[in-house]
Amino acid sequence: MPQLLRGGRWRAVLARACRAVLFAGPRGASGGPGCARDAPSGAGELRGELDRFGGVSVRLARLDAMHRLDPVAFQRALQAAIQKWRSEGRVAVWLHIPILQSRFIAPAASLGFCFHHAESDSSTLTLWLGEGPSRLPGYATHQVGVAGAVFDENTRKILVVQDRNKLKNMWKFPGGLSEPGEDIGDTAVREVFEETGIKSEFRSLLSIRQQHTHPGAFGKSDMYIICRLKPYSFTINFCQRECLRCEWMDLSDLVKTENTTPITSRVARLLLYGYREGFDKIDLTMEELPAVYTGLFYKIYHKELPDSYKTMTGMD
Ligand SMILES: NC(=O)C1=CN([C@@H]2O[C@H](COP(=O)(O)OP(=O)(O)OC[C@H]3O[C@@H](n4cnc5c(N)ncnc54)[C@H](O)[C@@H]3O)[C@@H](O)[C@H]2O)C=CC1
Ligand SMILES: [Mg+2]
């Protein structure tokens, strides 16, 4: 994140970096990606940084004056700053408040700010200043759960559990919630090991379920992804805290049983089809590719593409 610069120093930096964009008029901040991001903006104590969409970001943790301000003085300063940002044509304000400065949340809310999101140590509030309804993107909309369908092709057995703390005891695949920054396949392998003691490796992605207003996702949407895993250990040592039962079950028995969830039954049938006709019929395999803008890498999942198609240059 850019450092906040004060007084003449930031002017000098900006003049050097992107004079044409910043001083082109009130909406100059939208002139180019990254160009105006370092620019301070705001009145008095509440200096912020411009973003490439023409919004202002104020991080209270970086402002020395904050610990001297009481909520009433903060509200006055924020009101003055909003007036200035409006006159400059700013489209939005992002207010980042450390948890220990939460006394500033109510004054900001009384000026029209709403919660955008909260992390463990801070909250972020927004105020839309542009024309019409807010165009600010919302925060996270889904939680991601991942299960592992661990299938042993030699014995035709599949690993199933019954969860503790459920209203009905039904057979399902072991799995759980993905952690921040965790790859889907890694979640499946980790959760299978934590819940059953079975070691496995990722083979493919089999299905995605999307369900809205999910009670287990605090009313948000839920993505439940099932992966095909190959086991390389076979002795069950299941977690008593999370599971009631765990066993290797004949895949055809899982297909037939009524004591399972509809999604488990459907994926059991998919696995049986893949086992009989070839897993390439059901597998979405994973490959890592470079991201164009960030230089980072990502994982892409799709049906196998022949090498000749991966490298072809034109439509032959
Ligand atoms: N159709 C199916 O076969 C099922 C699919 N799912 C999907 O699996 C994913 C989540 O998997 P889970 O095994 O539930 O996650 P998980 O394996 O990460 O377990 C969640 C843990 O959090 C604990 N927990 C949850 N809420 C709690 C609370 N309010 N207070 C205290 N402890 C709490 C649970 O006891 C459990 O230990 C979701 O995507 C869900 O939709 C879950 C159950 C059945
Ligand atoms: Mg679980």
mmCIF file of C-alpha atoms and ligand atoms in Angstrom:
data_model
loop_
_atom_site.group_PDB
_atom_site.id
_atom_site.type_symbol
_atom_site.label_atom_id
_atom_site.label_comp_id
_atom_site.label_asym_id
_atom_site.label_seq_id
_atom_site.Cartn_x
_atom_site.Cartn_y
_atom_site.Cartn_z
ATOM 1 C CA MET A 1 0.000 0.000 0.000
ATOM 2 C CA PRO A 2 1.284 3.476 -0.801
ATOM 3 C CA GLN A 3 2.576 5.630 2.012
ATOM 4 C CA LEU A 4 0.615 8.741 2.898
ATOM 5 C CA LEU A 5 2.591 11.847 1.981
ATOM 6 C CA ARG A 6 1.966 15.284 3.438
ATOM 7 C CA GLY A 7 2.378 18.942 2.439
ATOM 8 C CA GLY A 8 4.650 19.832 -0.411
ATOM 9 C CA ARG A 9 6.246 16.411 -0.618
ATOM 10 C CA TRP A 10 3.269 14.658 -2.116
ATOM 11 C CA ARG A 11 2.764 17.474 -4.600
ATOM 12 C CA ALA A 12 6.300 17.040 -5.817
ATOM 13 C CA VAL A 13 5.872 13.291 -6.141
ATOM 14 C CA LEU A 14 2.580 13.650 -7.956
ATOM 15 C CA ALA A 15 3.823 16.326 -10.269
ATOM 16 C CA ARG A 16 6.575 13.971 -11.294
ATOM 17 C CA ALA A 17 4.399 10.871 -11.551
ATOM 18 C CA CYS A 18 1.191 11.950 -13.223
ATOM 19 C CA ARG A 19 0.722 15.709 -13.455
ATOM 20 C CA ALA A 20 -1.562 15.555 -16.470
ATOM 21 C CA VAL A 21 -3.974 13.132 -14.866
ATOM 22 C CA LEU A 22 -4.249 14.594 -11.389
ATOM 23 C CA PHE A 23 -4.710 18.229 -12.270
ATOM 24 C CA ALA A 24 -6.911 17.648 -15.279
ATOM 25 C CA GLY A 25 -10.058 18.502 -13.313
ATOM 26 C CA PRO A 26 -12.306 17.132 -10.636
ATOM 27 C CA ARG A 27 -12.627 13.642 -12.131
ATOM 28 C CA GLY A 28 -8.979 13.361 -13.124
ATOM 29 C CA ALA A 29 -8.465 10.467 -10.731
ATOM 30 C CA SER A 30 -10.032 8.066 -13.170
ATOM 31 C CA GLY A 31 -7.404 8.887 -15.770
ATOM 32 C CA GLY A 32 -5.253 5.770 -15.621
ATOM 33 C CA PRO A 33 -4.711 2.604 -13.641
ATOM 34 C CA GLY A 34 -2.518 3.203 -10.609
ATOM 35 C CA CYS A 35 -1.524 6.698 -11.640
ATOM 36 C CA ALA A 36 -3.492 8.678 -9.051
ATOM 37 C CA ARG A 37 -3.485 6.006 -6.378
ATOM 38 C CA ASP A 38 -0.807 7.708 -4.266
ATOM 39 C CA ALA A 39 -2.476 11.088 -4.242
ATOM 40 C CA PRO A 40 -3.689 12.377 -0.871
ATOM 41 C CA SER A 41 -7.131 13.907 -0.854
ATOM 42 C CA GLY A 42 -9.436 15.344 1.804
ATOM 43 C CA ALA A 43 -9.906 18.079 4.316
ATOM 44 C CA GLY A 44 -7.870 18.684 7.460
ATOM 45 C CA GLU A 45 -7.133 15.577 9.475
ATOM 46 C CA LEU A 46 -8.956 13.186 7.166
ATOM 47 C CA ARG A 47 -6.547 12.779 4.328
ATOM 48 C CA GLY A 48 -7.081 9.875 1.982
ATOM 49 C CA GLU A 49 -5.713 8.311 -1.148
ATOM 50 C CA LEU A 50 -7.362 8.423 -4.544
ATOM 51 C CA ASP A 51 -8.099 5.194 -6.360
ATOM 52 C CA ARG A 52 -8.316 4.652 -10.112
ATOM 53 C CA PHE A 53 -12.129 4.807 -10.085
ATOM 54 C CA GLY A 54 -12.220 8.306 -8.585
ATOM 55 C CA GLY A 55 -12.903 7.219 -4.996
ATOM 56 C CA VAL A 56 -11.087 8.238 -1.820
ATOM 57 C CA SER A 57 -9.733 5.762 0.705
ATOM 58 C CA VAL A 58 -9.187 6.979 4.273
ATOM 59 C CA ARG A 59 -7.231 4.697 6.619
ATOM 60 C CA LEU A 60 -7.684 5.957 10.162
ATOM 61 C CA ALA A 61 -4.796 3.752 11.372
ATOM 62 C CA ARG A 62 -2.405 5.886 9.325
ATOM 63 C CA LEU A 63 -3.643 9.265 10.562
ATOM 64 C CA ASP A 64 -1.770 10.610 13.603
ATOM 65 C CA ALA A 65 -4.548 13.022 14.585
ATOM 66 C CA MET A 66 -7.101 10.272 15.210
ATOM 67 C CA HIS A 67 -6.217 9.513 18.813
ATOM 68 C CA ARG A 68 -6.820 13.213 19.687
ATOM 69 C CA LEU A 69 -10.275 13.314 18.092
ATOM 70 C CA ASP A 70 -13.446 12.547 20.004
ATOM 71 C CA PRO A 71 -16.478 11.247 18.044
ATOM 72 C CA VAL A 72 -18.082 14.713 17.823
ATOM 73 C CA ALA A 73 -14.919 16.333 16.418
ATOM 74 C CA PHE A 74 -14.509 13.348 14.058
ATOM 75 C CA GLN A 75 -18.049 13.789 12.731
ATOM 76 C CA ARG A 76 -17.397 17.498 12.067
ATOM 77 C CA ALA A 77 -14.118 16.741 10.296
ATOM 78 C CA LEU A 78 -15.731 13.965 8.227
ATOM 79 C CA GLN A 79 -18.646 16.215 7.229
ATOM 80 C CA ALA A 80 -16.213 18.899 6.023
ATOM 81 C CA ALA A 81 -14.154 16.303 4.168
ATOM 82 C CA ILE A 82 -17.262 14.879 2.447
ATOM 83 C CA GLN A 83 -18.208 18.372 1.247
ATOM 84 C CA LYS A 84 -14.728 18.828 -0.190
ATOM 85 C CA TRP A 85 -14.703 15.405 -1.861
ATOM 86 C CA ARG A 86 -18.134 16.105 -3.364
ATOM 87 C CA SER A 87 -16.902 19.436 -4.753
ATOM 88 C CA GLU A 88 -13.903 17.618 -6.257
ATOM 89 C CA GLY A 89 -16.230 15.128 -7.975
ATOM 90 C CA ARG A 90 -15.077 12.071 -6.015
ATOM 91 C CA VAL A 91 -17.401 9.105 -6.570
ATOM 92 C CA ALA A 92 -17.042 7.273 -3.260
ATOM 93 C CA VAL A 93 -15.370 7.221 0.151
ATOM 94 C CA TRP A 94 -13.879 4.097 1.722
ATOM 95 C CA LEU A 95 -13.352 4.490 5.459
ATOM 96 C CA HIS A 96 -11.084 1.889 7.095
ATOM 97 C CA ILE A 97 -11.543 1.852 10.873
ATOM 98 C CA PRO A 98 -9.297 -0.192 13.220
ATOM 99 C CA ILE A 99 -11.339 -2.139 15.767
ATOM 100 C CA LEU A 100 -9.985 -0.040 18.645
ATOM 101 C CA GLN A 101 -11.266 3.134 16.952
ATOM 102 C CA SER A 102 -14.785 1.736 16.527
ATOM 103 C CA ARG A 103 -16.153 4.801 18.350
ATOM 104 C CA PHE A 104 -15.971 6.509 14.925
ATOM 105 C CA ILE A 105 -18.389 4.048 13.280
ATOM 106 C CA ALA A 106 -21.606 5.617 14.626
ATOM 107 C CA PRO A 107 -20.656 9.215 13.620
ATOM 108 C CA ALA A 108 -19.766 7.960 10.116
ATOM 109 C CA ALA A 109 -23.067 6.030 9.887
ATOM 110 C CA SER A 110 -24.998 9.176 10.847
ATOM 111 C CA LEU A 111 -23.454 10.851 7.762
ATOM 112 C CA GLY A 112 -24.665 8.041 5.496
ATOM 113 C CA PHE A 113 -21.804 5.514 5.627
ATOM 114 C CA CYS A 114 -22.703 1.784 5.592
ATOM 115 C CA PHE A 115 -20.647 -1.272 6.457
ATOM 116 C CA HIS A 116 -18.909 -2.776 3.451
ATOM 117 C CA HIS A 117 -17.074 -5.557 5.325
ATOM 118 C CA ALA A 118 -15.162 -6.358 8.470
ATOM 119 C CA GLU A 119 -11.979 -8.340 9.111
ATOM 120 C CA SER A 120 -10.843 -9.546 12.525
ATOM 121 C CA ASP A 121 -9.085 -6.256 13.343
ATOM 122 C CA SER A 122 -10.884 -3.592 11.294
ATOM 123 C CA SER A 123 -14.079 -2.614 9.543
ATOM 124 C CA THR A 124 -14.547 -0.848 6.213
ATOM 125 C CA LEU A 125 -17.427 1.559 5.627
ATOM 126 C CA THR A 126 -18.406 3.168 2.339
ATOM 127 C CA LEU A 127 -20.300 6.214 1.170
ATOM 128 C CA TRP A 128 -21.347 6.539 -2.476
ATOM 129 C CA LEU A 129 -20.996 10.117 -3.749
ATOM 130 C CA GLY A 130 -21.503 9.517 -7.463
ATOM 131 C CA GLU A 131 -24.655 9.897 -9.507
ATOM 132 C CA GLY A 132 -27.426 7.303 -9.262
ATOM 133 C CA PRO A 133 -27.306 4.121 -7.190
ATOM 134 C CA SER A 134 -23.986 2.914 -5.825
ATOM 135 C CA ARG A 135 -21.762 1.057 -8.265
ATOM 136 C CA LEU A 136 -19.339 -0.096 -5.564
ATOM 137 C CA PRO A 137 -18.736 -3.847 -5.665
ATOM 138 C CA GLY A 138 -20.054 -5.836 -2.703
ATOM 139 C CA TYR A 139 -17.865 -7.980 -0.486
ATOM 140 C CA ALA A 140 -17.646 -11.804 -0.386
ATOM 141 C CA THR A 141 -20.895 -13.452 -1.458
ATOM 142 C CA HIS A 142 -20.146 -17.180 -1.068
ATOM 143 C CA GLN A 143 -18.478 -19.608 1.251
ATOM 144 C CA VAL A 144 -16.677 -22.530 -0.357
ATOM 145 C CA GLY A 145 -16.970 -26.077 0.982
ATOM 146 C CA VAL A 146 -14.981 -28.920 -0.583
ATOM 147 C CA ALA A 147 -15.441 -32.669 -0.202
ATOM 148 C CA GLY A 148 -13.247 -35.543 -1.324
ATOM 149 C CA ALA A 149 -14.752 -38.569 -3.078
ATOM 150 C CA VAL A 150 -11.873 -40.922 -2.266
ATOM 151 C CA PHE A 151 -12.295 -43.907 -4.576
ATOM 152 C CA ASP A 152 -10.091 -46.996 -4.499
ATOM 153 C CA GLU A 153 -10.237 -48.473 -7.995
ATOM 154 C CA ASN A 154 -8.673 -51.779 -6.848
ATOM 155 C CA THR A 155 -11.436 -52.607 -4.357
ATOM 156 C CA ARG A 156 -14.218 -50.422 -5.848
ATOM 157 C CA LYS A 157 -14.712 -48.916 -2.399
ATOM 158 C CA ILE A 158 -15.451 -45.293 -1.578
ATOM 159 C CA LEU A 159 -14.724 -43.450 1.676
ATOM 160 C CA VAL A 160 -17.862 -42.149 3.449
ATOM 161 C CA VAL A 161 -18.635 -40.544 6.802
ATOM 162 C CA GLN A 162 -21.619 -39.585 8.899
ATOM 163 C CA ASP A 163 -21.181 -36.164 10.496
ATOM 164 C CA ARG A 164 -21.756 -35.566 14.186
ATOM 165 C CA ASN A 165 -24.104 -32.679 15.118
ATOM 166 C CA LYS A 166 -26.474 -33.317 12.197
ATOM 167 C CA LEU A 167 -30.234 -33.786 12.514
ATOM 168 C CA LYS A 168 -30.085 -36.936 10.327
ATOM 169 C CA ASN A 169 -27.207 -39.420 10.161
ATOM 170 C CA MET A 170 -26.615 -39.804 6.427
ATOM 171 C CA TRP A 171 -23.618 -41.066 4.499
ATOM 172 C CA LYS A 172 -21.632 -38.329 2.748
ATOM 173 C CA PHE A 173 -18.134 -37.616 1.524
ATOM 174 C CA PRO A 174 -15.692 -36.184 4.077
ATOM 175 C CA GLY A 175 -15.028 -32.481 3.536
ATOM 176 C CA GLY A 176 -15.215 -29.007 4.950
ATOM 177 C CA LEU A 177 -14.700 -25.323 4.418
ATOM 178 C CA SER A 178 -11.844 -23.966 2.347
ATOM 179 C CA GLU A 179 -9.390 -21.674 4.125
ATOM 180 C CA PRO A 180 -8.378 -18.281 2.699
ATOM 181 C CA GLY A 181 -5.816 -18.749 -0.065
ATOM 182 C CA GLU A 182 -6.219 -22.536 -0.147
ATOM 183 C CA ASP A 183 -6.500 -24.441 -3.451
ATOM 184 C CA ILE A 184 -9.655 -26.537 -3.883
ATOM 185 C CA GLY A 185 -7.755 -29.816 -4.177
ATOM 186 C CA ASP A 186 -5.667 -29.010 -1.087
ATOM 187 C CA THR A 187 -8.844 -28.395 0.936
ATOM 188 C CA ALA A 188 -10.238 -31.772 -0.134
ATOM 189 C CA VAL A 189 -7.017 -33.627 0.758
ATOM 190 C CA ARG A 190 -6.644 -31.770 4.086
ATOM 191 C CA GLU A 191 -10.277 -32.253 5.171
ATOM 192 C CA VAL A 192 -10.275 -35.944 4.227
ATOM 193 C CA PHE A 193 -7.130 -36.476 6.309
ATOM 194 C CA GLU A 194 -8.416 -34.445 9.291
ATOM 195 C CA GLU A 195 -11.770 -36.226 9.366
ATOM 196 C CA THR A 196 -10.787 -39.810 8.437
ATOM 197 C CA GLY A 197 -6.987 -40.197 8.762
ATOM 198 C CA ILE A 198 -6.827 -41.301 5.088
ATOM 199 C CA LYS A 199 -4.040 -39.845 2.933
ATOM 200 C CA SER A 200 -4.947 -39.111 -0.666
ATOM 201 C CA GLU A 201 -4.039 -37.054 -3.718
ATOM 202 C CA PHE A 202 -6.103 -34.808 -5.967
ATOM 203 C CA ARG A 203 -7.264 -36.244 -9.289
ATOM 204 C CA SER A 204 -10.058 -34.006 -10.585
ATOM 205 C CA LEU A 205 -13.049 -31.846 -9.865
ATOM 206 C CA LEU A 206 -16.358 -33.698 -10.281
ATOM 207 C CA SER A 207 -19.203 -31.321 -9.426
ATOM 208 C CA ILE A 208 -20.142 -27.864 -8.140
ATOM 209 C CA ARG A 209 -23.309 -27.127 -6.202
ATOM 210 C CA GLN A 210 -24.477 -23.537 -5.622
ATOM 211 C CA GLN A 211 -27.070 -22.912 -2.912
ATOM 212 C CA HIS A 212 -28.347 -19.524 -1.771
ATOM 213 C CA THR A 213 -29.358 -18.248 1.687
ATOM 214 C CA HIS A 214 -27.492 -21.168 3.215
ATOM 215 C CA PRO A 215 -28.012 -21.395 6.987
ATOM 216 C CA GLY A 216 -24.434 -22.633 7.520
ATOM 217 C CA ALA A 217 -23.056 -19.695 5.539
ATOM 218 C CA PHE A 218 -24.633 -17.010 7.742
ATOM 219 C CA GLY A 219 -27.355 -16.529 5.136
ATOM 220 C CA LYS A 220 -24.867 -16.064 2.252
ATOM 221 C CA SER A 221 -24.534 -18.431 -0.697
ATOM 222 C CA ASP A 222 -22.658 -21.727 -0.513
ATOM 223 C CA MET A 223 -20.485 -23.365 -3.166
ATOM 224 C CA TYR A 224 -19.971 -27.058 -2.470
ATOM 225 C CA ILE A 225 -17.324 -28.643 -4.681
ATOM 226 C CA ILE A 226 -16.657 -32.404 -4.824
ATOM 227 C CA CYS A 227 -13.235 -33.639 -5.950
ATOM 228 C CA ARG A 228 -12.137 -37.106 -7.002
ATOM 229 C CA LEU A 229 -9.202 -38.216 -4.856
ATOM 230 C CA LYS A 230 -6.994 -41.286 -5.048
ATOM 231 C CA PRO A 231 -6.123 -42.872 -1.698
ATOM 232 C CA TYR A 232 -2.595 -43.889 -0.743
ATOM 233 C CA SER A 233 -3.336 -44.987 2.816
ATOM 234 C CA PHE A 234 -6.248 -47.204 3.798
ATOM 235 C CA THR A 235 -6.475 -47.498 7.587
ATOM 236 C CA ILE A 236 -9.294 -45.355 8.937
ATOM 237 C CA ASN A 237 -8.637 -43.287 12.050
ATOM 238 C CA PHE A 238 -11.598 -40.913 12.069
ATOM 239 C CA CYS A 239 -12.049 -37.714 14.068
ATOM 240 C CA GLN A 240 -14.513 -38.487 16.894
ATOM 241 C CA ARG A 241 -15.284 -34.796 17.386
ATOM 242 C CA GLU A 242 -16.532 -34.283 13.796
ATOM 243 C CA CYS A 243 -17.735 -37.737 12.679
ATOM 244 C CA LEU A 244 -20.009 -40.429 14.085
ATOM 245 C CA ARG A 245 -19.039 -43.155 11.600
ATOM 246 C CA CYS A 246 -16.555 -43.626 8.786
ATOM 247 C CA GLU A 247 -16.064 -46.598 6.462
ATOM 248 C CA TRP A 248 -14.944 -47.849 3.074
ATOM 249 C CA MET A 249 -18.242 -48.662 1.325
ATOM 250 C CA ASP A 250 -18.799 -50.521 -1.921
ATOM 251 C CA LEU A 251 -19.483 -47.857 -4.557
ATOM 252 C CA SER A 252 -22.524 -49.808 -5.787
ATOM 253 C CA ASP A 253 -23.901 -49.884 -2.197
ATOM 254 C CA LEU A 254 -23.556 -46.098 -1.945
ATOM 255 C CA VAL A 255 -25.398 -45.787 -5.260
ATOM 256 C CA LYS A 256 -28.229 -47.976 -3.906
ATOM 257 C CA THR A 257 -28.572 -46.703 -0.336
ATOM 258 C CA GLU A 258 -31.352 -44.322 0.631
ATOM 259 C CA ASN A 259 -29.451 -43.237 3.709
ATOM 260 C CA THR A 260 -27.489 -40.554 1.888
ATOM 261 C CA THR A 261 -27.867 -37.003 0.636
ATOM 262 C CA PRO A 262 -29.098 -36.404 -2.934
ATOM 263 C CA ILE A 263 -25.797 -34.828 -3.973
ATOM 264 C CA THR A 264 -23.755 -37.755 -2.590
ATOM 265 C CA SER A 265 -26.021 -40.205 -4.415
ATOM 266 C CA ARG A 266 -25.687 -38.268 -7.683
ATOM 267 C CA VAL A 267 -21.880 -38.073 -7.458
ATOM 268 C CA ALA A 268 -21.695 -41.790 -6.543
ATOM 269 C CA ARG A 269 -23.541 -42.521 -9.820
ATOM 270 C CA LEU A 270 -21.174 -40.175 -11.683
ATOM 271 C CA LEU A 271 -18.187 -42.064 -10.224
ATOM 272 C CA LEU A 272 -19.667 -45.432 -11.195
ATOM 273 C CA TYR A 273 -20.123 -44.141 -14.758
ATOM 274 C CA GLY A 274 -16.521 -42.838 -14.792
ATOM 275 C CA TYR A 275 -15.202 -46.124 -13.420
ATOM 276 C CA ARG A 276 -17.027 -48.122 -16.091
ATOM 277 C CA GLU A 277 -16.618 -45.815 -19.097
ATOM 278 C CA GLY A 278 -13.369 -43.984 -18.281
ATOM 279 C CA PHE A 279 -12.739 -41.139 -15.836
ATOM 280 C CA ASP A 280 -12.067 -38.758 -18.739
ATOM 281 C CA LYS A 281 -15.867 -38.789 -19.211
ATOM 282 C CA ILE A 282 -16.413 -37.135 -15.794
ATOM 283 C CA ASP A 283 -13.152 -35.426 -14.785
ATOM 284 C CA LEU A 284 -12.473 -31.708 -14.835
ATOM 285 C CA THR A 285 -8.701 -31.721 -14.532
ATOM 286 C CA MET A 286 -6.549 -28.901 -13.188
ATOM 287 C CA GLU A 287 -3.746 -26.927 -14.784
ATOM 288 C CA GLU A 288 -1.798 -23.914 -13.568
ATOM 289 C CA LEU A 289 -1.570 -20.853 -15.834
ATOM 290 C CA PRO A 290 -0.023 -17.380 -15.417
ATOM 291 C CA ALA A 291 -2.313 -14.410 -14.756
ATOM 292 C CA VAL A 292 -1.842 -11.696 -17.370
ATOM 293 C CA TYR A 293 -1.923 -8.541 -15.228
ATOM 294 C CA THR A 294 -0.546 -9.581 -11.849
ATOM 295 C CA GLY A 295 2.133 -12.104 -12.775
ATOM 296 C CA LEU A 296 0.572 -14.478 -10.253
ATOM 297 C CA PHE A 297 -0.508 -18.016 -11.117
ATOM 298 C CA TYR A 298 -3.983 -19.523 -10.960
ATOM 299 C CA LYS A 299 -5.564 -22.945 -11.301
ATOM 300 C CA ILE A 300 -7.969 -23.630 -14.153
ATOM 301 C CA TYR A 301 -10.304 -26.675 -14.217
ATOM 302 C CA HIS A 302 -11.879 -28.062 -17.376
ATOM 303 C CA LYS A 303 -12.356 -31.243 -19.387
ATOM 304 C CA GLU A 304 -9.082 -32.550 -20.799
ATOM 305 C CA LEU A 305 -8.000 -30.610 -23.910
ATOM 306 C CA PRO A 306 -5.789 -32.490 -26.400
ATOM 307 C CA ASP A 307 -2.242 -31.069 -26.617
ATOM 308 C CA SER A 308 -2.754 -30.276 -30.313
ATOM 309 C CA TYR A 309 -5.579 -27.885 -29.319
ATOM 310 C CA LYS A 310 -3.538 -26.306 -26.505
ATOM 311 C CA THR A 311 -0.787 -25.265 -28.918
ATOM 312 C CA MET A 312 -2.745 -24.587 -32.112
ATOM 313 C CA THR A 313 -2.367 -21.064 -33.453
ATOM 314 C CA GLY A 314 -5.201 -20.697 -35.950
ATOM 315 C CA MET A 315 -8.425 -22.496 -36.867
ATOM 316 C CA ASP A 316 -7.038 -25.322 -39.028
HETATM 317 N N1 LIG B 1 -24.946 -32.618 0.966
HETATM 318 C C1 LIG B 1 -23.944 -32.948 1.650
HETATM 319 O O1 LIG B 1 -23.470 -34.067 1.534
HETATM 320 C C2 LIG B 1 -23.404 -31.973 2.595
HETATM 321 C C3 LIG B 1 -22.696 -30.884 2.149
HETATM 322 N N2 LIG B 1 -22.144 -30.003 3.035
HETATM 323 C C4 LIG B 1 -21.337 -28.894 2.533
HETATM 324 O O2 LIG B 1 -20.058 -29.015 3.128
HETATM 325 C C5 LIG B 1 -19.519 -27.748 3.372
HETATM 326 C C6 LIG B 1 -19.230 -27.570 4.835
HETATM 327 O O3 LIG B 1 -18.725 -28.755 5.341
HETATM 328 P P1 LIG B 1 -18.694 -29.043 6.902
HETATM 329 O O4 LIG B 1 -18.327 -30.484 7.011
HETATM 330 O O5 LIG B 1 -19.937 -28.558 7.556
HETATM 331 O O6 LIG B 1 -17.491 -28.109 7.359
HETATM 332 P P2 LIG B 1 -16.215 -28.474 8.269
HETATM 333 O O7 LIG B 1 -15.760 -29.863 8.045
HETATM 334 O O8 LIG B 1 -15.238 -27.360 8.052
HETATM 335 O O9 LIG B 1 -16.805 -28.487 9.728
HETATM 336 C C7 LIG B 1 -17.310 -27.353 10.310
HETATM 337 C C8 LIG B 1 -16.940 -27.386 11.778
HETATM 338 O O10 LIG B 1 -17.429 -26.195 12.371
HETATM 339 C C9 LIG B 1 -18.230 -26.526 13.489
HETATM 340 N N3 LIG B 1 -19.283 -25.537 13.564
HETATM 341 C C10 LIG B 1 -20.071 -25.119 12.545
HETATM 342 N N4 LIG B 1 -20.917 -24.180 12.996
HETATM 343 C C11 LIG B 1 -20.626 -23.999 14.310
HETATM 344 C C12 LIG B 1 -21.132 -23.150 15.312
HETATM 345 N N5 LIG B 1 -22.128 -22.283 15.049
HETATM 346 N N6 LIG B 1 -20.616 -23.227 16.549
HETATM 347 C C13 LIG B 1 -19.616 -24.095 16.807
HETATM 348 N N7 LIG B 1 -19.083 -24.914 15.905
HETATM 349 C C14 LIG B 1 -19.590 -24.860 14.668
HETATM 350 C C15 LIG B 1 -18.766 -27.927 13.225
HETATM 351 O O11 LIG B 1 -19.109 -28.603 14.385
HETATM 352 C C16 LIG B 1 -17.581 -28.566 12.525
HETATM 353 O O12 LIG B 1 -16.659 -29.067 13.463
HETATM 354 C C17 LIG B 1 -20.521 -26.746 2.894
HETATM 355 O O13 LIG B 1 -20.159 -26.335 1.595
HETATM 356 C C18 LIG B 1 -21.816 -27.532 2.903
HETATM 357 O O14 LIG B 1 -22.732 -27.024 1.980
HETATM 358 C C19 LIG B 1 -22.262 -30.192 4.370
HETATM 359 C C20 LIG B 1 -23.002 -31.246 4.845
HETATM 360 C C21 LIG B 1 -23.644 -32.188 3.996
HETATM 361 MG MG MG B 2 -16.744 -31.665 7.563
#
